[in-house]
Tab-separated table of C-alpha atoms and ligand atoms in Angstrom:
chain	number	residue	atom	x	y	z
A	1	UNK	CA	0.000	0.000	0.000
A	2	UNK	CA	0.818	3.405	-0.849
A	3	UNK	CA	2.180	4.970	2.870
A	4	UNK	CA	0.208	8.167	2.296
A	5	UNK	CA	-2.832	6.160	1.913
A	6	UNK	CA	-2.291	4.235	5.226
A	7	UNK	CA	-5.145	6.424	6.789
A	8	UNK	CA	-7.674	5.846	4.377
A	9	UNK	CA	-10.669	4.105	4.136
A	10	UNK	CA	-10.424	0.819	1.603
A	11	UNK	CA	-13.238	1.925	-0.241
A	12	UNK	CA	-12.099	5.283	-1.190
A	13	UNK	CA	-8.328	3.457	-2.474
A	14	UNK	CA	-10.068	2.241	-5.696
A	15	UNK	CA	-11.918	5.509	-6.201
A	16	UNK	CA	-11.525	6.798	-9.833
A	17	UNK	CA	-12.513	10.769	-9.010
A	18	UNK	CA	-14.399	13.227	-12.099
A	19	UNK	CA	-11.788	15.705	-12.904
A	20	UNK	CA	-13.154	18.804	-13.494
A	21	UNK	CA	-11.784	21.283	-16.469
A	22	UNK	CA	-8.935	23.727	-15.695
A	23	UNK	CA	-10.011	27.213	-14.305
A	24	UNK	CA	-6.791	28.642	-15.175
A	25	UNK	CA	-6.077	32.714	-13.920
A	26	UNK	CA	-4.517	33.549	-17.356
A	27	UNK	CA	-5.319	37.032	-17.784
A	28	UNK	CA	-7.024	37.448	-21.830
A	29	UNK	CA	-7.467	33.966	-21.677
A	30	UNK	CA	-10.169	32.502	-24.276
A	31	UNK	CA	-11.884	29.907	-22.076
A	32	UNK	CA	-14.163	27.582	-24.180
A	33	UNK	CA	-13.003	24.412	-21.810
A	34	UNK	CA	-15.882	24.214	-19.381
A	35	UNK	CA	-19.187	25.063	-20.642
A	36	UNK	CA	-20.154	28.008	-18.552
A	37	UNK	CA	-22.097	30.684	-20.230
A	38	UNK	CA	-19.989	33.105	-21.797
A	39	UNK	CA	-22.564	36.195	-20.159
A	40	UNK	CA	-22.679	36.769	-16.582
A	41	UNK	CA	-26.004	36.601	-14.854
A	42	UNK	CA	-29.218	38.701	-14.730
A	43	UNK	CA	-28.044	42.371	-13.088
A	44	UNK	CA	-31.006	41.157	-11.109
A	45	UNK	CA	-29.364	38.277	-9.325
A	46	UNK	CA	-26.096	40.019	-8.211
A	47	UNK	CA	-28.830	42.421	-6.535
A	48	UNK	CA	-30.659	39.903	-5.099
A	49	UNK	CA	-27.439	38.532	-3.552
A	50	UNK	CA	-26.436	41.208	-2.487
A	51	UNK	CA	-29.366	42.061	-0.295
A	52	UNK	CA	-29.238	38.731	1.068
A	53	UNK	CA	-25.469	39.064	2.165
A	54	UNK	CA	-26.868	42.391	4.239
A	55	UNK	CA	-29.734	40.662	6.253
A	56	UNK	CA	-29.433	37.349	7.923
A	57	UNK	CA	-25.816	36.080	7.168
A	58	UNK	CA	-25.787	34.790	10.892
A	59	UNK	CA	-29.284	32.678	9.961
A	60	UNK	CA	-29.606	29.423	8.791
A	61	UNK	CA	-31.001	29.384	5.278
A	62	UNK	CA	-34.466	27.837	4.550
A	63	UNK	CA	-33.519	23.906	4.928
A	64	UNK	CA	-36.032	23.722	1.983
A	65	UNK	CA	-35.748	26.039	-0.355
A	66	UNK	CA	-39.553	26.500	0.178
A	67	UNK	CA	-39.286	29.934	-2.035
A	68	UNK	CA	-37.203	28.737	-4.499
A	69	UNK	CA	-39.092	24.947	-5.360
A	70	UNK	CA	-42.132	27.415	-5.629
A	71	UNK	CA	-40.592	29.668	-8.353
A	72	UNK	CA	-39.158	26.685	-10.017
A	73	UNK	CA	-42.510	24.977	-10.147
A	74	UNK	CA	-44.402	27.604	-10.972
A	75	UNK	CA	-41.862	28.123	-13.859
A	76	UNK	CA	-42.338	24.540	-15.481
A	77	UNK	CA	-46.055	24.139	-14.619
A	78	UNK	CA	-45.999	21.510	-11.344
A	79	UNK	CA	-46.125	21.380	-7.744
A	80	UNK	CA	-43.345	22.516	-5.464
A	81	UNK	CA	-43.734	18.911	-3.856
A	82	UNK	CA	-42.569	17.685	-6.903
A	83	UNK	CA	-38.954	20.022	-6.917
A	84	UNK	CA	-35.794	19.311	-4.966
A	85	UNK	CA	-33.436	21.648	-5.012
A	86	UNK	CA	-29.569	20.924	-4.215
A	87	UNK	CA	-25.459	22.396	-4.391
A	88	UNK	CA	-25.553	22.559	-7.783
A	89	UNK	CA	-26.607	19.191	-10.291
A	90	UNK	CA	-23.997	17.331	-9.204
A	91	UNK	CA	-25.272	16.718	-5.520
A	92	UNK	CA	-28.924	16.391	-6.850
A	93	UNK	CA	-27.711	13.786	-9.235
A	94	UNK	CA	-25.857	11.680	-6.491
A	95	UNK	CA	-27.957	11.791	-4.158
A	96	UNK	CA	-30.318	10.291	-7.189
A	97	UNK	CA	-27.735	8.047	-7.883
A	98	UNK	CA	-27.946	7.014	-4.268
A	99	UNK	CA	-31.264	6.636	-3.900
A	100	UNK	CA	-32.620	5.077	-6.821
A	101	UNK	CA	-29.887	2.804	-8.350
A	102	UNK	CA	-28.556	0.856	-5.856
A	103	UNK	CA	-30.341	-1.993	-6.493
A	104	UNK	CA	-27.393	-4.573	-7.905
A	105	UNK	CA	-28.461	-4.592	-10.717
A	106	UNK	CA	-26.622	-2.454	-13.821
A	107	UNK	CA	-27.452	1.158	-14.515
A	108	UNK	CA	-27.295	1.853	-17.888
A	109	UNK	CA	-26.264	4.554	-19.444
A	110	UNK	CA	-24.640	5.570	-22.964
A	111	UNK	CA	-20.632	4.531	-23.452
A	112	UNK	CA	-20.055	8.529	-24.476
A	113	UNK	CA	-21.756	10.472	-21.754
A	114	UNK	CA	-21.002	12.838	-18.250
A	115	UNK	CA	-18.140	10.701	-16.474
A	116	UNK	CA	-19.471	12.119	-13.304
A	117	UNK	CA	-22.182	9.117	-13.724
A	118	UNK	CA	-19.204	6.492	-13.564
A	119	UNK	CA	-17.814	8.434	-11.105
A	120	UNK	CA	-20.985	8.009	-8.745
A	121	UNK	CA	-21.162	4.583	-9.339
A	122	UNK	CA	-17.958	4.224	-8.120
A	123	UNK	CA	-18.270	6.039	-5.009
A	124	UNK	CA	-21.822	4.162	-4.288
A	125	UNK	CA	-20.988	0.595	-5.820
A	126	UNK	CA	-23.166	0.600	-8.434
A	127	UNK	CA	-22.953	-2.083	-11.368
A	128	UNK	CA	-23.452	-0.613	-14.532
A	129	UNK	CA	-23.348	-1.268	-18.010
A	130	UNK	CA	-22.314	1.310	-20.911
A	131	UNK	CA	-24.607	1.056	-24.089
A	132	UNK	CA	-22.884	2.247	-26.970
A	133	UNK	CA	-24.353	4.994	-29.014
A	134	UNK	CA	-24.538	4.223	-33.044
A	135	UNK	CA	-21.966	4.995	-35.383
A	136	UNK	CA	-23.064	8.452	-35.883
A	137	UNK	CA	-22.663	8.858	-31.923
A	138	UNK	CA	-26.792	8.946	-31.334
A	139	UNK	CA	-28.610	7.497	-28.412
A	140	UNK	CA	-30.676	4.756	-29.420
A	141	UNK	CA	-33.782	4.136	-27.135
A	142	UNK	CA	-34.287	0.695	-28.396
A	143	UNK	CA	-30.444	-0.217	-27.283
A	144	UNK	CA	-31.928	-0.030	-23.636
A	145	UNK	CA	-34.966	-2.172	-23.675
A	146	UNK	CA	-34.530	-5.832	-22.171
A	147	UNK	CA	-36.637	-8.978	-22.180
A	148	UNK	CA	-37.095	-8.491	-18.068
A	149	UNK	CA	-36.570	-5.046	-17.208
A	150	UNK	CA	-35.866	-5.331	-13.826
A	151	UNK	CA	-32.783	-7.185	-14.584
A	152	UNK	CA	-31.891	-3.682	-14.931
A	153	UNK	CA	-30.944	-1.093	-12.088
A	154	UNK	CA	-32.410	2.135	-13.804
A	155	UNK	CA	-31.576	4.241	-16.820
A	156	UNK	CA	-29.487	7.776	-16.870
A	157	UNK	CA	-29.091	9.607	-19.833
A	158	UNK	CA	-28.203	13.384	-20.786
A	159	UNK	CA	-30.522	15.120	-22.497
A	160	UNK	CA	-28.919	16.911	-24.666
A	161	UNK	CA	-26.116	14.093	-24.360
A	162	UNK	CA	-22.520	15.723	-23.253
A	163	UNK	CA	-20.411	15.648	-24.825
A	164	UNK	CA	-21.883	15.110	-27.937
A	165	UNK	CA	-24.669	17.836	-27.830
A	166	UNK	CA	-27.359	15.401	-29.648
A	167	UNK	CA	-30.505	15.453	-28.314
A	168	UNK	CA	-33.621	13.053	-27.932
A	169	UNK	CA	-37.191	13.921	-29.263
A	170	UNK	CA	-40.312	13.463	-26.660
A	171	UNK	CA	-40.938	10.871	-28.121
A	172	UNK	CA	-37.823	8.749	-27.240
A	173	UNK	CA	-37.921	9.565	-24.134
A	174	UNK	CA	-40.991	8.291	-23.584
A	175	UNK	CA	-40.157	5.199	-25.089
A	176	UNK	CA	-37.432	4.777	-23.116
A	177	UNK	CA	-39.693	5.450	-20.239
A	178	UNK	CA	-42.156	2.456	-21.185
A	179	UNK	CA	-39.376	0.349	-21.450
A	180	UNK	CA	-38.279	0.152	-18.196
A	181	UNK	CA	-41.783	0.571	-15.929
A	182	UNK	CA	-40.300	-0.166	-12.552
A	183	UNK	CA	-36.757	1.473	-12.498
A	184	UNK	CA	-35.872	4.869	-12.619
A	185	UNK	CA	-35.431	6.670	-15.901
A	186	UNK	CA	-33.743	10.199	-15.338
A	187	UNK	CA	-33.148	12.358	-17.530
A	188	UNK	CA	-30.599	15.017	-16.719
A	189	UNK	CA	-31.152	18.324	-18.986
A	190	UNK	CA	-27.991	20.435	-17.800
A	191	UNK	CA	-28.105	21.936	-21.679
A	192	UNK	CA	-31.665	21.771	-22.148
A	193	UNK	CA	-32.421	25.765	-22.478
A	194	UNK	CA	-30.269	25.658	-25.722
A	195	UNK	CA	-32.050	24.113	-28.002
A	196	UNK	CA	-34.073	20.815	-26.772
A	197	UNK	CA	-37.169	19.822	-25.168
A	198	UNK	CA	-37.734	19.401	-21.742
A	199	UNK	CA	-39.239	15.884	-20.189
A	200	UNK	CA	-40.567	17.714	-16.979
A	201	UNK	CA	-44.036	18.048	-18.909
A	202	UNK	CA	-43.835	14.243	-18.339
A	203	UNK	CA	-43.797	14.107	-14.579
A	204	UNK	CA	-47.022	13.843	-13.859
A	205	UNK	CA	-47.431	10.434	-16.657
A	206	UNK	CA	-44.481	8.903	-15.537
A	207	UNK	CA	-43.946	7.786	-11.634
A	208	UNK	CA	-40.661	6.329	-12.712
A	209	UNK	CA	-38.971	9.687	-14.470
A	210	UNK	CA	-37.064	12.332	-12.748
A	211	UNK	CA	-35.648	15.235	-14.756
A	212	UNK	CA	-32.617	17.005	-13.307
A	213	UNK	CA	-31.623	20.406	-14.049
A	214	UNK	CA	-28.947	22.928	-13.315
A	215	UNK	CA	-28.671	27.029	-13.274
A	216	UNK	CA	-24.926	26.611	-13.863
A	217	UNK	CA	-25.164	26.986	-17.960
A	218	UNK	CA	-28.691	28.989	-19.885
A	219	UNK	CA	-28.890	30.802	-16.420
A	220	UNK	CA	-25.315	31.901	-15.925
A	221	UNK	CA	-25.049	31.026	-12.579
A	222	UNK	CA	-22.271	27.904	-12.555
A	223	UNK	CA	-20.020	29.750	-9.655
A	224	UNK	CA	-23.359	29.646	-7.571
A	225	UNK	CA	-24.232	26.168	-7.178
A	226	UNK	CA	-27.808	25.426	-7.478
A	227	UNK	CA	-29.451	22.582	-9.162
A	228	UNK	CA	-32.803	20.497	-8.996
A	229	UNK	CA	-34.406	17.560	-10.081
A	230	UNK	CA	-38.268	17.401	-10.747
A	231	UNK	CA	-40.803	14.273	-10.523
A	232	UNK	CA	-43.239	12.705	-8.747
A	233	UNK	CA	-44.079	13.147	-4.859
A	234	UNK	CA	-42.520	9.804	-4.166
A	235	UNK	CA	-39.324	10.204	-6.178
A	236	UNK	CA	-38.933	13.880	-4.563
A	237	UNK	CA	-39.633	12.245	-0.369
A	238	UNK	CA	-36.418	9.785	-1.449
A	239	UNK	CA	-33.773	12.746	-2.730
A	240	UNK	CA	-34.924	14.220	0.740
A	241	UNK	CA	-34.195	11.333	2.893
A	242	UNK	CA	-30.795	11.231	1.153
A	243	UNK	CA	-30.017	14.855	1.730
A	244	UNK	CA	-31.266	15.408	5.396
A	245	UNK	CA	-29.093	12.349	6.106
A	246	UNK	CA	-26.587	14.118	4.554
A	247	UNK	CA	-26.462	17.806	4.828
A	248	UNK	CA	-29.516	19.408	5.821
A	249	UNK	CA	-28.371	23.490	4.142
A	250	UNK	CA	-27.263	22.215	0.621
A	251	UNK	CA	-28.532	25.751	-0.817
A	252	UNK	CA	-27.082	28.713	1.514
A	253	UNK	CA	-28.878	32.702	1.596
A	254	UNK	CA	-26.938	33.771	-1.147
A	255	UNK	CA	-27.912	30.718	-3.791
A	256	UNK	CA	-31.668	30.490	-2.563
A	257	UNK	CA	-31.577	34.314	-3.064
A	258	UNK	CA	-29.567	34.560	-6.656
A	259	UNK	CA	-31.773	31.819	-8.076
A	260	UNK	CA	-35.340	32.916	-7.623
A	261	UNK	CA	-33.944	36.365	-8.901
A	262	UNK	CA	-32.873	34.217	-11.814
A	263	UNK	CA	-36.335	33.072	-12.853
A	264	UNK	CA	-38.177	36.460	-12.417
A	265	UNK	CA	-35.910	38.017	-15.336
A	266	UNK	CA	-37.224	36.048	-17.523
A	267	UNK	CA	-35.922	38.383	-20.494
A	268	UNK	CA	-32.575	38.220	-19.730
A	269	UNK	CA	-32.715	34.896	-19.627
A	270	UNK	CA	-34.204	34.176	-23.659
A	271	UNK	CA	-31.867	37.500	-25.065
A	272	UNK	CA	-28.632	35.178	-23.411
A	273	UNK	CA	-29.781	31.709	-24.584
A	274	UNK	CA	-30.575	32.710	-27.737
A	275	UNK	CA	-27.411	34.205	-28.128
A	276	UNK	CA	-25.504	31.474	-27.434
A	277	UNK	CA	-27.758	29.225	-30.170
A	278	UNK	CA	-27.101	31.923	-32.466
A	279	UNK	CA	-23.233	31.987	-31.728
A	280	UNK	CA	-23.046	28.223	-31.714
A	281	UNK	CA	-24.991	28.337	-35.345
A	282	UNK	CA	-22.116	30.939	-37.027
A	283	UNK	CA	-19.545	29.206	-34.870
A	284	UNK	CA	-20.560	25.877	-36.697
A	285	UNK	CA	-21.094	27.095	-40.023
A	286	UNK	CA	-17.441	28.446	-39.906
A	287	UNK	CA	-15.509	25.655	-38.457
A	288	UNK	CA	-17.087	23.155	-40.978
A	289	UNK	CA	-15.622	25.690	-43.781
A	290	UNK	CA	-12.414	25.059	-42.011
A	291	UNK	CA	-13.270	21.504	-42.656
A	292	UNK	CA	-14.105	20.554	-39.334
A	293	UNK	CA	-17.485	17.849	-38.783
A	294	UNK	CA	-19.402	19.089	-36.242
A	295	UNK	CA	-22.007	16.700	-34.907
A	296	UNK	CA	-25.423	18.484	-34.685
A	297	UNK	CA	-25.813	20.294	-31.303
A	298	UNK	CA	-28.980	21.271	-29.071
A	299	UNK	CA	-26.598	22.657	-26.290
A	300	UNK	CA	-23.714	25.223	-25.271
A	301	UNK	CA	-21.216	23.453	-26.484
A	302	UNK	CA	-20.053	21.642	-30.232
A	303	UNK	CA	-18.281	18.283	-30.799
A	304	UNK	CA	-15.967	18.331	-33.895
A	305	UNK	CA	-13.614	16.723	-35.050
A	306	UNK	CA	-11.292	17.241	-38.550
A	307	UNK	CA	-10.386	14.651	-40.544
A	308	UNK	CA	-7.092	15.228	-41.343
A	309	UNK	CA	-5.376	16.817	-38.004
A	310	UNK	CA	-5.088	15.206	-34.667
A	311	UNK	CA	-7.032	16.677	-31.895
A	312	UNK	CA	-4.121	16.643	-29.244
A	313	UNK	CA	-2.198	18.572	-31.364
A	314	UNK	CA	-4.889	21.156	-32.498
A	315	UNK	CA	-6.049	21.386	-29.006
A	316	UNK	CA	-2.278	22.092	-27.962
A	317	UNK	CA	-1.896	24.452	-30.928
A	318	UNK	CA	-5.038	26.645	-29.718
A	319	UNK	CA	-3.449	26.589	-26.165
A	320	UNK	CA	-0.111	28.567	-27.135
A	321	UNK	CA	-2.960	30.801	-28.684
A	322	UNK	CA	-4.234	31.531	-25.801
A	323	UNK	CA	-7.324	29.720	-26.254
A	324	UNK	CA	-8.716	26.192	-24.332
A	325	UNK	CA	-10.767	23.749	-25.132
A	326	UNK	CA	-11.825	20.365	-24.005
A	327	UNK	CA	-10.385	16.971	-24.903
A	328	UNK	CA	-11.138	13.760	-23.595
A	329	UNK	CA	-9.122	10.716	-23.810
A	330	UNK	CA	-11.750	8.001	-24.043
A	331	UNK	CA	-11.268	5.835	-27.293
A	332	UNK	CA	-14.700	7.078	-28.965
A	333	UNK	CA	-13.968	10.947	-28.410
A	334	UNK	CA	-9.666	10.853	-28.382
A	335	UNK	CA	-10.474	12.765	-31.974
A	336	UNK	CA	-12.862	15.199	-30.942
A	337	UNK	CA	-12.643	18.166	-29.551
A	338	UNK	CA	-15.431	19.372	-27.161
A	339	UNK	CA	-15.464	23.843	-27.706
A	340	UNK	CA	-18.007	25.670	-25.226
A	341	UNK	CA	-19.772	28.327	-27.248
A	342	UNK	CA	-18.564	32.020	-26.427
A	343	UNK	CA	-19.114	35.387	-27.169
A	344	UNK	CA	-19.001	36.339	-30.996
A	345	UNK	CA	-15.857	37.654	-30.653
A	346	UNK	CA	-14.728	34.333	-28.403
A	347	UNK	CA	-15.716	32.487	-31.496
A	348	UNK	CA	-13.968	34.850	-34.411
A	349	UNK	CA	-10.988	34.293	-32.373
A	350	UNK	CA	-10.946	30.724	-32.046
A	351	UNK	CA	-12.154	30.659	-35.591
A	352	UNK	CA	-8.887	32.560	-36.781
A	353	UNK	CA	-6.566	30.557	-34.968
A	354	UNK	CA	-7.897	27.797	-36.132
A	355	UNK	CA	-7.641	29.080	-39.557
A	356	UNK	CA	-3.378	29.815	-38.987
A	357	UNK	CA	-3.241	26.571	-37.109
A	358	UNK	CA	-4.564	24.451	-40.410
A	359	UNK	CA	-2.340	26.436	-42.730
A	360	UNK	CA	0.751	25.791	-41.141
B	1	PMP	N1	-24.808	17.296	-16.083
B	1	PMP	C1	-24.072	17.489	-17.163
B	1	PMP	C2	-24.377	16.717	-18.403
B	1	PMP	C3	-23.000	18.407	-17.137
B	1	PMP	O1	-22.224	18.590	-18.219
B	1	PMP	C4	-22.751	19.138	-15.955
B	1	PMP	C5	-21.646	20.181	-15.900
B	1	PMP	N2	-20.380	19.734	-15.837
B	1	PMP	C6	-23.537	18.866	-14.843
B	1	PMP	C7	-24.579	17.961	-14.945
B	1	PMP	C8	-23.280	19.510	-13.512
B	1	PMP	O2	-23.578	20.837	-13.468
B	1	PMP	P1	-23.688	21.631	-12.105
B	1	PMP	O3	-23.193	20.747	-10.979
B	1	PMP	O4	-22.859	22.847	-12.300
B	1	PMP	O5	-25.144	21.920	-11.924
């Protein structure tokens, strides 16, 4: 054994942590590595969080985000008993993870998706089982159905996928919801605002879905931490248990008080989205001059890839530019290169070193 690891538990020695994308302090740094909205959040929220930091710091915050599940249900049409709110997506999808798929049997999920998943299955010893997504790197709904579906443990996908951007119609959803009637099927719509269709509309047909979402990317709010997941009554009581057994003030002032500001300017919130779709659309049209394929994307981000030029190299290249974007070094993606949508003149840059990288 390792001597440093003489202290630790033996079931954290085999643990395979997510590794997050750099957050490097270069100043002028183009930073398309990490997905985060390239415009910072309402003027409304950085109000709102600032009154909270005057009045109550010494308080406890609400342990249930009573005010916030309300404007978040109100928002998508349901019942605040059917929100829970969390530290970002990332808690409210472990604690998920926790409470729905640890049943010994395999979770399945795509073979080109969030690692986090893995990652959680790791740290909760859950069996799972990757389904591979077709040649032209779709889901495919059918890939998940099985002669006895409770030989499986539950179903996660992205919707849109990451990092592929591809997203699912309704309709496969739903059919991937029918498939499996007595596991968990959640969906988890990070992207969602950028150019797909959400499953929360489905809640109230479906006691087996649970949709999670996060403020981090269409609402600008990724250094605040606030996510939540949405479904049935039943599905909401379990994320509960998990959390008050776990950390009772997930969400502190400052979050609860940020996001509901979030959601009542609503017009900030379409002029930045559709910015970003619009950016991603130029951004697309002008790397596949360059001669780059770009798989078709519903979210923040674009997966390309060019033929001819490895994607170590070009995402080295861009570096000494000044400019960073994500790589990944699974076998299906070690071409690809995963670029976060920016500001137009984010993209014009990236475009033009691109453009001198090619050439030389
Ligand atoms: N789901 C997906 C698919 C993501 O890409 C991310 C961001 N890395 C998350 C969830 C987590 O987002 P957050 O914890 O910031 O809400």
């Amino acid at each position: 054994m390792n001597p440093e690891e003489s202290f630790w538990s033996p079931a954290i020695r085999s643990l395979v942590p997510y590794v997050p994308g750099e957050q490097p302090k270069i100043p002028g740094l183009v930073k398309l590595n990490t997905n985060e909205n390239p415009y910072p959040p309402s003027p409304q929220v950085v109000q709102a969080i600032t009154a909270a930091a005057r009045q109550g710091l010494q308080l406890y915050p609400d342990p249930q985000a009573t005010a916030l599940r309300e404007v978040l249900a109100a928002h998508h049409g349901i019942a605040a008993g059917q929100v829970f709110a969390g530290n970002g997506s990332d808690e409210v999808l472990a604690h998920a993870f926790f409470a729905f798929f640890r049943h010994g049997r395999p979770l399945l999920m795509p073979d080109v998706t969030y690692s986090f998943y893995q990652v959680y299955c790791g740290l909760y010893g859950i069996a799972f089982e990757a389904v591979p997504l077709d040649e032209q790197m779709q889901i495919q709904v059918a890939d998940y159905a099985r002669a006895d579906p409770l030989a499986v443990g539950g179903v996660v996908i992205a919707n849109p996928n990451a990092p592929t951007g591809c997203a699912l119609p309704l309709a496969a959803i739903e059919q991937l919801l029918q498939s499996q009637p007595g596991r968990v099927v959640l969906v988890d719509e990070a992207y969602v605002d950028f150019g797909a269709d959400s499953a929360i509309g489905l809640i109230d047909r479906y006691p087996n879905l649970l949709v999670v979402q996060t403020l981090s990317k269409a609402r600008s709010l990724a250094g605040l931490r606030v996510g939540f997941a949405a479904g049935q009554r039943h599905l909401i009581a379990a994320l509960e248990r998990v959390k008050d057994s776990f950390n009772s003030y997930p969400l502190d002032r400052l979050a609860l008080a940020g996001a509901v500001a979030a959601y009542q300017d609503h017009a900030y919130f379409e002029q930045t989205r559709f910015a970003v779709m619009r950016s991603r659309e130029g951004l697309t049209l002008a790397l596949e001059d360059l001669g780059f394929e770009v798989l078709p994307s519903s979210a923040n981000f674009i997966l390309v890839r060019h033929p001819r030029r490895d994607a170590v190299l070009l995402a080295q290249a861009l570096r000494e530019r000044g400019i960073l974007v994500r790589h990944f070094g699974s076998p299906r993606v070690a071409q690809y290169l995963r670029i976060s949508v920016g500001t137009p003149p984010q993209c014009e840059a990236l475009v033009q070193a691109l453009g001198t990288i090619l050439v030389a």
